[in-house]
Short mmCIF file of C-alpha atoms and ligand atoms in Angstrom, two decimals:
data_model
loop_
_atom_site.label_atom_id
_atom_site.label_comp_id
_atom_site.label_asym_id
_atom_site.label_seq_id
_atom_site.Cartn_x
_atom_site.Cartn_y
_atom_site.Cartn_z
CA UNK A 10 41.97 279.05 71.66
CA UNK A 11 45.35 277.57 70.80
CA UNK A 12 47.80 277.06 73.65
CA UNK A 13 51.41 278.18 73.10
CA UNK A 14 54.09 275.53 72.58
CA UNK A 15 55.94 274.48 75.73
CA UNK A 16 59.17 276.10 74.49
CA UNK A 17 57.33 279.39 74.08
CA UNK A 18 55.87 279.03 77.57
CA UNK A 19 59.31 278.47 79.09
CA UNK A 20 60.82 281.32 77.03
CA UNK A 21 58.17 283.69 78.39
CA UNK A 22 58.85 282.46 81.94
CA UNK A 23 62.61 283.03 81.51
CA UNK A 24 61.98 286.51 80.10
CA UNK A 25 59.65 287.33 82.96
CA UNK A 26 62.25 286.21 85.51
CA UNK A 27 64.99 288.26 83.81
CA UNK A 28 62.92 291.45 83.49
CA UNK A 29 63.11 294.36 85.92
CA UNK A 30 60.18 295.60 87.97
CA UNK A 31 59.09 297.66 84.92
CA UNK A 32 58.78 294.43 82.92
CA UNK A 33 61.80 295.25 80.74
CA UNK A 34 64.75 293.05 79.84
CA UNK A 35 68.31 294.45 80.06
CA UNK A 36 69.90 295.68 76.82
CA UNK A 37 71.77 292.94 74.90
CA UNK A 38 75.53 293.11 74.26
CA UNK A 39 74.90 294.13 70.65
CA UNK A 40 73.64 297.53 71.89
CA UNK A 41 77.26 298.33 72.82
CA UNK A 42 78.80 297.07 69.55
CA UNK A 43 80.05 299.59 66.98
CA UNK A 44 77.64 298.19 64.35
CA UNK A 45 74.57 299.05 66.44
CA UNK A 46 72.82 301.99 64.72
CA UNK A 47 71.28 303.60 67.80
CA UNK A 48 72.62 305.36 70.87
CA UNK A 49 71.25 307.27 73.79
CA UNK A 50 68.66 305.95 76.18
CA UNK A 51 67.13 302.83 74.65
CA UNK A 52 64.71 300.38 76.24
CA UNK A 53 63.88 296.80 75.28
CA UNK A 54 60.18 296.62 74.46
CA UNK A 55 58.01 294.68 76.84
CA UNK A 56 57.25 291.23 75.45
CA UNK A 57 53.59 290.82 74.50
CA UNK A 58 51.52 287.66 74.96
CA UNK A 59 51.55 285.13 72.08
CA UNK A 60 48.84 285.45 69.40
CA UNK A 61 47.56 282.03 68.34
CA UNK A 62 46.63 281.11 65.76
CA UNK A 63 48.80 283.72 64.06
CA UNK A 64 47.00 286.11 61.69
CA UNK A 65 47.32 285.44 57.93
CA UNK A 66 50.15 287.16 56.05
CA UNK A 67 49.72 289.18 52.85
CA UNK A 68 48.63 286.88 50.04
CA UNK A 69 47.01 284.18 52.18
CA UNK A 70 43.72 283.62 53.97
CA UNK A 71 41.78 285.21 51.10
CA UNK A 72 44.02 288.31 50.94
CA UNK A 73 45.06 288.98 47.31
CA UNK A 74 48.81 288.67 46.64
CA UNK A 75 50.42 291.90 45.41
CA UNK A 76 53.50 290.02 44.22
CA UNK A 77 51.39 287.77 41.95
CA UNK A 78 49.29 290.72 40.75
CA UNK A 79 52.43 292.70 39.85
CA UNK A 80 53.72 289.95 37.53
CA UNK A 81 56.87 291.27 35.84
CA UNK A 82 55.76 294.92 36.03
CA UNK A 83 58.10 295.85 38.89
CA UNK A 84 60.90 293.43 37.97
CA UNK A 85 64.26 294.45 36.51
CA UNK A 86 65.14 290.89 35.47
CA UNK A 87 63.20 287.65 34.95
CA UNK A 88 63.46 284.13 33.61
CA UNK A 89 60.73 281.48 33.28
CA UNK A 90 60.30 280.93 37.02
CA UNK A 91 61.97 283.82 38.87
CA UNK A 92 62.02 287.60 38.95
CA UNK A 93 64.28 290.19 40.59
CA UNK A 94 62.47 293.19 42.05
CA UNK A 95 64.15 296.35 43.43
CA UNK A 96 62.85 298.34 46.37
CA UNK A 97 61.18 301.48 45.03
CA UNK A 98 63.37 303.63 47.29
CA UNK A 99 66.68 302.37 48.62
CA UNK A 100 69.63 303.90 50.43
CA UNK A 101 71.89 301.21 48.89
CA UNK A 102 71.21 298.52 46.25
CA UNK A 103 68.48 296.30 47.75
CA UNK A 104 66.62 293.75 45.61
CA UNK A 105 64.23 290.85 46.18
CA UNK A 106 64.39 287.50 44.38
CA UNK A 107 60.88 286.04 44.01
CA UNK A 108 59.38 283.00 42.27
CA UNK A 109 56.84 283.81 39.52
CA UNK A 110 54.39 281.35 41.12
CA UNK A 111 52.83 281.91 44.53
CA UNK A 112 55.15 279.70 46.56
CA UNK A 113 56.89 280.01 49.91
CA UNK A 114 60.36 278.55 50.51
CA UNK A 115 59.18 275.16 51.81
CA UNK A 116 56.82 274.80 48.81
CA UNK A 117 59.57 274.88 46.16
CA UNK A 118 60.11 271.54 44.45
CA UNK A 119 63.64 270.17 44.36
CA UNK A 120 64.32 271.60 40.90
CA UNK A 121 63.24 275.12 41.84
CA UNK A 122 65.04 274.89 45.19
CA UNK A 123 68.23 274.08 43.28
CA UNK A 124 67.57 277.05 40.96
CA UNK A 125 67.28 279.31 44.02
CA UNK A 126 70.74 278.26 45.18
CA UNK A 127 72.30 278.97 41.80
CA UNK A 128 70.40 282.26 41.42
CA UNK A 129 71.42 283.48 44.88
CA UNK A 130 75.06 283.09 43.85
CA UNK A 131 74.44 284.82 40.50
CA UNK A 132 72.64 287.77 42.14
CA UNK A 133 75.43 288.19 44.69
CA UNK A 134 78.03 288.18 41.89
CA UNK A 135 76.02 290.71 39.84
CA UNK A 136 75.64 293.02 42.85
CA UNK A 137 79.36 292.75 43.67
CA UNK A 138 80.20 293.58 40.04
CA UNK A 139 78.48 296.99 40.47
CA UNK A 140 81.60 298.10 42.37
CA UNK A 141 81.80 299.83 45.72
CA UNK A 142 80.20 296.84 47.44
CA UNK A 143 81.90 295.55 50.60
CA UNK A 144 79.61 292.57 51.11
CA UNK A 145 76.27 291.24 49.89
CA UNK A 146 73.89 290.14 52.62
CA UNK A 147 71.23 287.53 51.75
CA UNK A 148 68.17 287.12 53.94
CA UNK A 149 64.84 285.23 53.91
CA UNK A 150 62.29 286.26 56.52
CA UNK A 151 58.71 286.11 55.23
CA UNK A 152 56.60 287.29 58.17
CA UNK A 153 54.98 289.98 56.03
CA UNK A 154 54.15 288.32 52.72
CA UNK A 155 53.44 284.63 52.05
CA UNK A 156 55.02 284.93 48.56
CA UNK A 157 58.70 283.97 48.90
CA UNK A 158 61.02 286.96 48.67
CA UNK A 159 64.75 286.62 49.34
CA UNK A 160 66.45 289.90 50.27
CA UNK A 161 69.82 290.98 48.87
CA UNK A 162 71.54 294.02 50.43
CA UNK A 163 74.73 295.43 48.87
CA UNK A 164 76.64 296.95 51.78
CA UNK A 165 78.70 300.00 50.76
CA UNK A 166 82.40 299.17 50.78
CA UNK A 167 84.33 300.64 53.67
CA UNK A 168 81.32 301.47 55.85
CA UNK A 169 82.32 299.12 58.64
CA UNK A 170 79.55 300.29 60.99
CA UNK A 171 77.09 298.77 58.50
CA UNK A 172 78.58 295.29 58.80
CA UNK A 173 76.62 292.32 60.01
CA UNK A 174 73.08 291.95 61.22
CA UNK A 175 72.47 295.70 61.76
CA UNK A 176 72.60 296.41 58.01
CA UNK A 177 68.83 296.29 57.43
CA UNK A 178 68.25 298.75 60.30
CA UNK A 179 70.97 301.04 58.93
CA UNK A 180 69.40 300.84 55.45
CA UNK A 181 66.18 302.24 56.94
CA UNK A 182 68.05 305.07 58.71
CA UNK A 183 70.05 306.25 55.68
CA UNK A 184 68.44 308.54 53.07
CA UNK A 185 67.49 306.95 49.73
CA UNK A 186 69.56 307.28 46.56
CA UNK A 187 68.30 309.90 44.07
CA UNK A 188 65.86 308.07 41.78
CA UNK A 189 67.96 308.53 38.60
CA UNK A 190 71.00 307.02 40.35
CA UNK A 191 68.97 304.07 41.64
CA UNK A 192 67.44 303.46 38.19
CA UNK A 193 70.92 303.45 36.62
CA UNK A 194 72.09 300.91 39.21
CA UNK A 195 69.02 298.75 38.49
CA UNK A 196 69.82 298.81 34.77
CA UNK A 197 73.45 297.84 35.33
CA UNK A 198 72.43 295.05 37.69
CA UNK A 199 69.77 293.69 35.32
CA UNK A 200 72.16 293.67 32.34
CA UNK A 201 74.88 292.06 34.46
CA UNK A 202 72.60 289.30 35.70
CA UNK A 203 71.24 288.65 32.20
CA UNK A 204 74.78 287.87 31.03
CA UNK A 205 74.42 284.49 32.75
CA UNK A 206 70.77 283.87 31.81
CA UNK A 207 67.30 285.36 31.88
CA UNK A 208 66.14 288.72 30.49
CA UNK A 209 66.97 292.27 31.58
CA UNK A 210 63.73 294.25 31.86
CA UNK A 211 65.24 297.67 32.58
ZN1 ZN B 14 51.82 285.52 45.24
#
Protein backbone atom coordinates (compact mmCIF):
# COMPACT_ATOMS: atom_id res chain seq x y z
CA UNK A 1 0.00 0.00 0.00
CA UNK A 2 1.29 3.44 -0.95
CA UNK A 3 1.33 6.09 1.76
CA UNK A 4 -0.02 9.55 0.88
CA UNK A 5 2.45 12.41 0.42
CA UNK A 6 3.05 14.52 3.52
CA UNK A 7 1.31 17.53 1.93
CA UNK A 8 -1.78 15.39 1.34
CA UNK A 9 -1.64 14.18 4.94
CA UNK A 10 -1.50 17.74 6.27
CA UNK A 11 -4.24 18.88 3.87
CA UNK A 12 -6.52 16.12 5.19
CA UNK A 13 -5.69 17.11 8.78
CA UNK A 14 -6.51 20.77 8.05
CA UNK A 15 -9.78 19.77 6.37
CA UNK A 16 -10.68 17.56 9.30
CA UNK A 17 -10.02 20.39 11.75
CA UNK A 18 -12.11 22.84 9.70
CA UNK A 19 -15.08 20.49 9.23
CA UNK A 20 -18.21 20.58 11.37
CA UNK A 21 -19.41 17.68 13.49
CA UNK A 22 -21.08 16.24 10.35
CA UNK A 23 -17.65 16.09 8.67
CA UNK A 24 -18.50 18.89 6.23
CA UNK A 25 -16.46 21.97 5.34
CA UNK A 26 -18.15 25.39 5.20
CA UNK A 27 -19.19 26.68 1.75
CA UNK A 28 -16.43 28.66 -0.03
CA UNK A 29 -16.83 32.35 -0.93
CA UNK A 30 -17.46 31.42 -4.57
CA UNK A 31 -20.85 29.96 -3.56
CA UNK A 32 -22.02 33.54 -2.95
CA UNK A 33 -20.57 34.99 -6.19
CA UNK A 34 -22.92 35.87 -9.06
CA UNK A 35 -21.09 33.43 -11.38
CA UNK A 36 -21.91 30.43 -9.17
CA UNK A 37 -24.53 28.33 -11.04
CA UNK A 38 -26.29 26.85 -8.01
CA UNK A 39 -28.44 28.22 -5.21
CA UNK A 40 -30.51 26.87 -2.39
CA UNK A 41 -29.22 24.55 0.27
CA UNK A 42 -25.86 23.20 -0.86
CA UNK A 43 -23.39 21.09 1.10
CA UNK A 44 -19.68 20.51 0.52
CA UNK A 45 -19.13 16.80 -0.03
CA UNK A 46 -17.27 14.95 2.66
CA UNK A 47 -13.65 14.39 1.64
CA UNK A 48 -12.86 10.73 0.98
CA UNK A 49 -9.61 8.97 1.86
CA UNK A 50 -6.83 9.04 -0.78
CA UNK A 51 -6.67 6.16 -3.29
CA UNK A 52 -3.08 5.12 -3.95
CA UNK A 53 -1.84 4.12 -6.36
CA UNK A 54 -4.44 5.95 -8.43
CA UNK A 55 -6.45 3.81 -10.89
CA UNK A 56 -5.45 3.97 -14.58
CA UNK A 57 -7.20 6.53 -16.79
CA UNK A 58 -8.86 5.74 -20.13
CA UNK A 59 -6.22 4.68 -22.64
CA UNK A 60 -3.62 3.42 -20.16
CA UNK A 61 -2.98 0.31 -18.11
CA UNK A 62 -4.13 -1.92 -20.98
CA UNK A 63 -7.37 0.03 -21.57
CA UNK A 64 -7.77 0.79 -25.30
CA UNK A 65 -7.69 4.51 -26.19
CA UNK A 66 -10.90 5.77 -27.81
CA UNK A 67 -9.17 8.92 -29.03
CA UNK A 68 -6.55 6.88 -30.94
CA UNK A 69 -9.20 4.47 -32.26
CA UNK A 70 -11.33 7.36 -33.55
CA UNK A 71 -8.48 8.75 -35.69
CA UNK A 72 -9.87 11.67 -37.70
CA UNK A 73 -13.43 10.26 -37.76
CA UNK A 74 -14.80 12.69 -35.16
CA UNK A 75 -12.54 15.62 -36.04
CA UNK A 76 -13.67 18.79 -37.81
CA UNK A 77 -10.11 19.91 -38.59
CA UNK A 78 -6.69 18.22 -38.67
CA UNK A 79 -3.09 18.70 -39.70
CA UNK A 80 -0.22 16.19 -39.61
CA UNK A 81 0.01 16.02 -35.82
CA UNK A 82 -3.17 17.55 -34.35
CA UNK A 83 -6.94 17.29 -34.62
CA UNK A 84 -9.84 19.41 -33.38
CA UNK A 85 -12.82 17.44 -32.07
CA UNK A 86 -16.21 18.93 -31.10
CA UNK A 87 -18.36 17.65 -28.27
CA UNK A 88 -21.22 15.64 -29.78
CA UNK A 89 -23.75 17.77 -27.87
CA UNK A 90 -22.88 21.25 -26.66
CA UNK A 91 -24.80 24.16 -25.19
CA UNK A 92 -22.17 26.54 -26.63
CA UNK A 93 -19.19 25.94 -28.96
CA UNK A 94 -16.92 23.49 -27.09
CA UNK A 95 -14.04 21.73 -28.87
CA UNK A 96 -11.03 19.64 -27.87
CA UNK A 97 -7.54 19.97 -29.37
CA UNK A 98 -5.78 16.59 -29.37
CA UNK A 99 -2.48 15.24 -30.73
CA UNK A 100 -2.82 12.49 -33.36
CA UNK A 101 -0.34 10.35 -31.38
CA UNK A 102 -1.10 8.95 -27.95
CA UNK A 103 0.72 11.57 -25.88
CA UNK A 104 -0.05 13.48 -22.70
CA UNK A 105 1.07 17.08 -22.20
CA UNK A 106 4.40 16.27 -20.52
CA UNK A 107 5.23 13.78 -23.31
CA UNK A 108 5.20 16.35 -26.14
CA UNK A 109 8.63 17.06 -27.57
CA UNK A 110 9.72 20.69 -27.78
CA UNK A 111 8.58 21.04 -31.39
CA UNK A 112 5.08 19.72 -30.70
CA UNK A 113 4.85 21.73 -27.48
CA UNK A 114 5.58 24.86 -29.51
CA UNK A 115 2.91 23.82 -32.04
CA UNK A 116 0.40 23.52 -29.19
CA UNK A 117 1.06 27.11 -28.16
CA UNK A 118 0.55 28.40 -31.69
CA UNK A 119 -2.53 26.22 -32.24
CA UNK A 120 -4.15 27.34 -28.98
CA UNK A 121 -3.95 30.93 -30.21
CA UNK A 122 -5.30 29.96 -33.65
CA UNK A 123 -8.24 28.03 -32.17
CA UNK A 124 -9.12 30.92 -29.86
CA UNK A 125 -9.05 33.33 -32.82
CA UNK A 126 -11.20 31.01 -34.95
CA UNK A 127 -13.76 30.61 -32.15
CA UNK A 128 -13.86 34.38 -31.55
CA UNK A 129 -14.40 34.93 -35.29
CA UNK A 130 -17.69 32.96 -35.06
CA UNK A 131 -19.22 36.08 -33.48
CA UNK A 132 -21.27 36.33 -30.32
CA UNK A 133 -18.34 35.10 -28.23
CA UNK A 134 -17.50 37.08 -25.09
CA UNK A 135 -14.41 35.08 -24.16
CA UNK A 136 -12.71 31.80 -25.03
CA UNK A 137 -11.70 29.68 -22.06
CA UNK A 138 -8.81 27.21 -22.51
CA UNK A 139 -8.37 24.33 -20.09
CA UNK A 140 -6.24 21.18 -19.73
CA UNK A 141 -7.31 18.71 -17.06
CA UNK A 142 -6.75 15.08 -18.09
CA UNK A 143 -8.03 13.06 -15.13
CA UNK A 144 -10.37 11.09 -17.39
CA UNK A 145 -8.34 10.21 -20.48
CA UNK A 146 -4.56 9.78 -20.76
CA UNK A 147 -4.65 11.11 -24.36
CA UNK A 148 -4.02 14.88 -24.18
CA UNK A 149 -7.15 16.92 -24.83
CA UNK A 150 -7.17 20.70 -24.39
CA UNK A 151 -10.65 22.17 -23.88
CA UNK A 152 -11.85 25.34 -25.59
CA UNK A 153 -15.15 26.89 -24.42
CA UNK A 154 -16.65 29.85 -26.32
CA UNK A 155 -18.58 31.80 -23.70
CA UNK A 156 -21.68 33.53 -25.12
CA UNK A 157 -21.15 37.28 -25.27
CA UNK A 158 -23.03 39.25 -22.66
CA UNK A 159 -23.82 36.31 -20.37
CA UNK A 160 -21.84 37.67 -17.45
CA UNK A 161 -23.01 34.95 -15.04
CA UNK A 162 -21.07 32.49 -17.21
CA UNK A 163 -17.76 34.28 -16.70
CA UNK A 164 -14.77 32.65 -15.09
CA UNK A 165 -14.25 29.23 -13.62
CA UNK A 166 -17.97 28.35 -13.39
CA UNK A 167 -18.33 28.19 -17.18
CA UNK A 168 -17.85 24.42 -17.50
CA UNK A 169 -20.53 23.81 -14.83
CA UNK A 170 -22.88 26.24 -16.58
CA UNK A 171 -22.23 24.48 -19.91
CA UNK A 172 -23.51 21.25 -18.34
CA UNK A 173 -26.63 22.97 -16.96
CA UNK A 174 -27.67 24.68 -20.22
CA UNK A 175 -29.57 22.74 -22.91
CA UNK A 176 -27.60 21.73 -26.02
CA UNK A 177 -27.79 23.57 -29.34
CA UNK A 178 -30.04 21.95 -31.97
CA UNK A 179 -27.82 19.54 -33.91
CA UNK A 180 -28.14 21.41 -37.25
CA UNK A 181 -27.04 24.66 -35.58
CA UNK A 182 -24.08 22.97 -33.90
CA UNK A 183 -23.02 21.29 -37.17
CA UNK A 184 -23.14 24.66 -38.96
CA UNK A 185 -20.95 26.19 -36.24
CA UNK A 186 -18.51 23.28 -36.55
CA UNK A 187 -18.27 23.85 -40.31
CA UNK A 188 -17.64 27.58 -39.91
CA UNK A 189 -15.03 26.94 -37.24
CA UNK A 190 -13.24 24.26 -39.30
CA UNK A 191 -13.12 26.46 -42.41
CA UNK A 192 -11.94 29.43 -40.34
CA UNK A 193 -9.14 27.47 -38.70
CA UNK A 194 -8.05 25.96 -42.03
CA UNK A 195 -7.44 29.48 -43.36
CA UNK A 196 -4.23 29.51 -41.33
CA UNK A 197 -3.24 25.88 -41.96
CA UNK A 198 -4.45 22.31 -41.80
CA UNK A 199 -7.56 20.79 -43.40
CA UNK A 200 -11.25 21.38 -42.69
CA UNK A 201 -12.99 18.00 -42.38
CA UNK A 202 -16.57 19.26 -42.07
ZN1 LIG B 1 -4.67 7.69 -27.50
